[in-house]
Coordinates of C-alpha atoms in Angstrom, one line a residue:
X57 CA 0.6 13.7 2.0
X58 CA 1.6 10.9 -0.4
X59 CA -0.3 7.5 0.4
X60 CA -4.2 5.6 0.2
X61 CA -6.4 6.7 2.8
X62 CA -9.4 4.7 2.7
X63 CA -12.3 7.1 3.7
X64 CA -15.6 4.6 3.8
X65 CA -17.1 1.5 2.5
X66 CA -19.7 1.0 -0.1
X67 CA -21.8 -2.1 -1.2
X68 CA -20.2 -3.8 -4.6
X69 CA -23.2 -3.2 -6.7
X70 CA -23.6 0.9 -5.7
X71 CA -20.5 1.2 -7.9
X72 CA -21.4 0.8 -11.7
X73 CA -18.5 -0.1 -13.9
X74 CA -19.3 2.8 -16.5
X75 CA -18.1 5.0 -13.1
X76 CA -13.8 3.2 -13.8
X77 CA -12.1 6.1 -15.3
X78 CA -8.8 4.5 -16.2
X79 CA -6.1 2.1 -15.9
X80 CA -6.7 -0.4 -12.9
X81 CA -3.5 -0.6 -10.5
X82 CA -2.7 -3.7 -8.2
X83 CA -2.0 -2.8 -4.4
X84 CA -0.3 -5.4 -2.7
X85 CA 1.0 -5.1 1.0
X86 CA 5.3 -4.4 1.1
X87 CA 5.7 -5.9 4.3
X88 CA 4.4 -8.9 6.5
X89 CA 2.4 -6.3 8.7
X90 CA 0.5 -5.0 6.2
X91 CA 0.1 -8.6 4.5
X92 CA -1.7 -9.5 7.8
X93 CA -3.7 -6.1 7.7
X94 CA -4.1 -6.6 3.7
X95 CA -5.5 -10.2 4.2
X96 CA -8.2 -10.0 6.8
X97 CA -9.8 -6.1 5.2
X98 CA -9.6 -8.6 1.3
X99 CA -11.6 -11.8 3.7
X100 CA -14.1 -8.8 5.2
X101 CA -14.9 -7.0 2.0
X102 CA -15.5 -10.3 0.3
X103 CA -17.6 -11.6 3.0
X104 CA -19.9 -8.4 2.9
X105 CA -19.9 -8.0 -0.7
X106 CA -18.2 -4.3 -0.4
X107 CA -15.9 -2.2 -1.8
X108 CA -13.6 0.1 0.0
X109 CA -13.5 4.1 -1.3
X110 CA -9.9 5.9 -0.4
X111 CA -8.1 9.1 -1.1
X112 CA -5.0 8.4 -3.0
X113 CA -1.9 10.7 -3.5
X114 CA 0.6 9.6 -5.7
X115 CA 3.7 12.0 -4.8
X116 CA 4.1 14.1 -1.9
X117 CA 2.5 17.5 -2.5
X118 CA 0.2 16.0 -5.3
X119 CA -3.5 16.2 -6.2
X120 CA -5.4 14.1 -4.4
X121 CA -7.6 11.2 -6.6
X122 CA -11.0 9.1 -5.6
X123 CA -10.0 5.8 -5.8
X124 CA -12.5 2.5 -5.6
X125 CA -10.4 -0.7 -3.8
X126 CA -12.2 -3.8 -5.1
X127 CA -10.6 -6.7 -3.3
X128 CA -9.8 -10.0 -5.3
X129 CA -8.6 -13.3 -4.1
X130 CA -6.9 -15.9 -5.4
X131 CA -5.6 -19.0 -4.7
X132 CA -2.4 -17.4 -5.0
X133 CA -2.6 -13.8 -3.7
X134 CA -4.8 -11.9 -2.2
X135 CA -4.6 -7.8 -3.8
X136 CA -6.7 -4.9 -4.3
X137 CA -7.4 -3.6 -7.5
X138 CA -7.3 0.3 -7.6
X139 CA -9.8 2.4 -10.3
X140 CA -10.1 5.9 -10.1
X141 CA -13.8 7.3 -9.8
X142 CA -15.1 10.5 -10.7
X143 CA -15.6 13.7 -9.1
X144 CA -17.9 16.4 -9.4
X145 CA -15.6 18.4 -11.8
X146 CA -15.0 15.3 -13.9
X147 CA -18.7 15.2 -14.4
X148 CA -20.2 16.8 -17.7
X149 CA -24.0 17.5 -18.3
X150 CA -24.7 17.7 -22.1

């Protein structure tokens, strides 16, 4: 079904950056329950210097994607930035 699932956590530095396959997309929370959710999971993931690994599925009935959340705080907002990851079938041995 359409939504992020967020299926573990991994340390920041177990995620190389030559592993972003695309575009990065900003998740913010819609409504003041999930800003309250959205603020203290951004607080922990900072604090422990983690990332957050998720299942994402962009329209009902679609493929699912592995998805990194790196969290990011600023004075301002507090988001999730959302890069894709690869997958055994996206991997190529030359």
């Amino acid at each position: 079904s359409k939504g992020i699932l967020i299926i573990g956590f991994v340390a920041r530095d177990k995620v190389p950056r030559y592993y972003f396959m695309s575009g990065v997309d900003m998740v913010v929370p819609i409504d003041s329950e999930g800003l309250v959710i959205d603020t203290a999971l951004v607080a922990a993931l900072i604090a422990t210097k983690k990332v957050a690994l998720a299942r994402f599925v962009g329209r009902e009935g679609g493929s699912p994607k592995l998805m990194v959340l790196i969290p990011h705080k600023n004075e301002n907002y507090e988001c999730f930035w959302m890069v894709t990851l690869p997958t055994v079938e996206d991997i190529r041995n030359f």
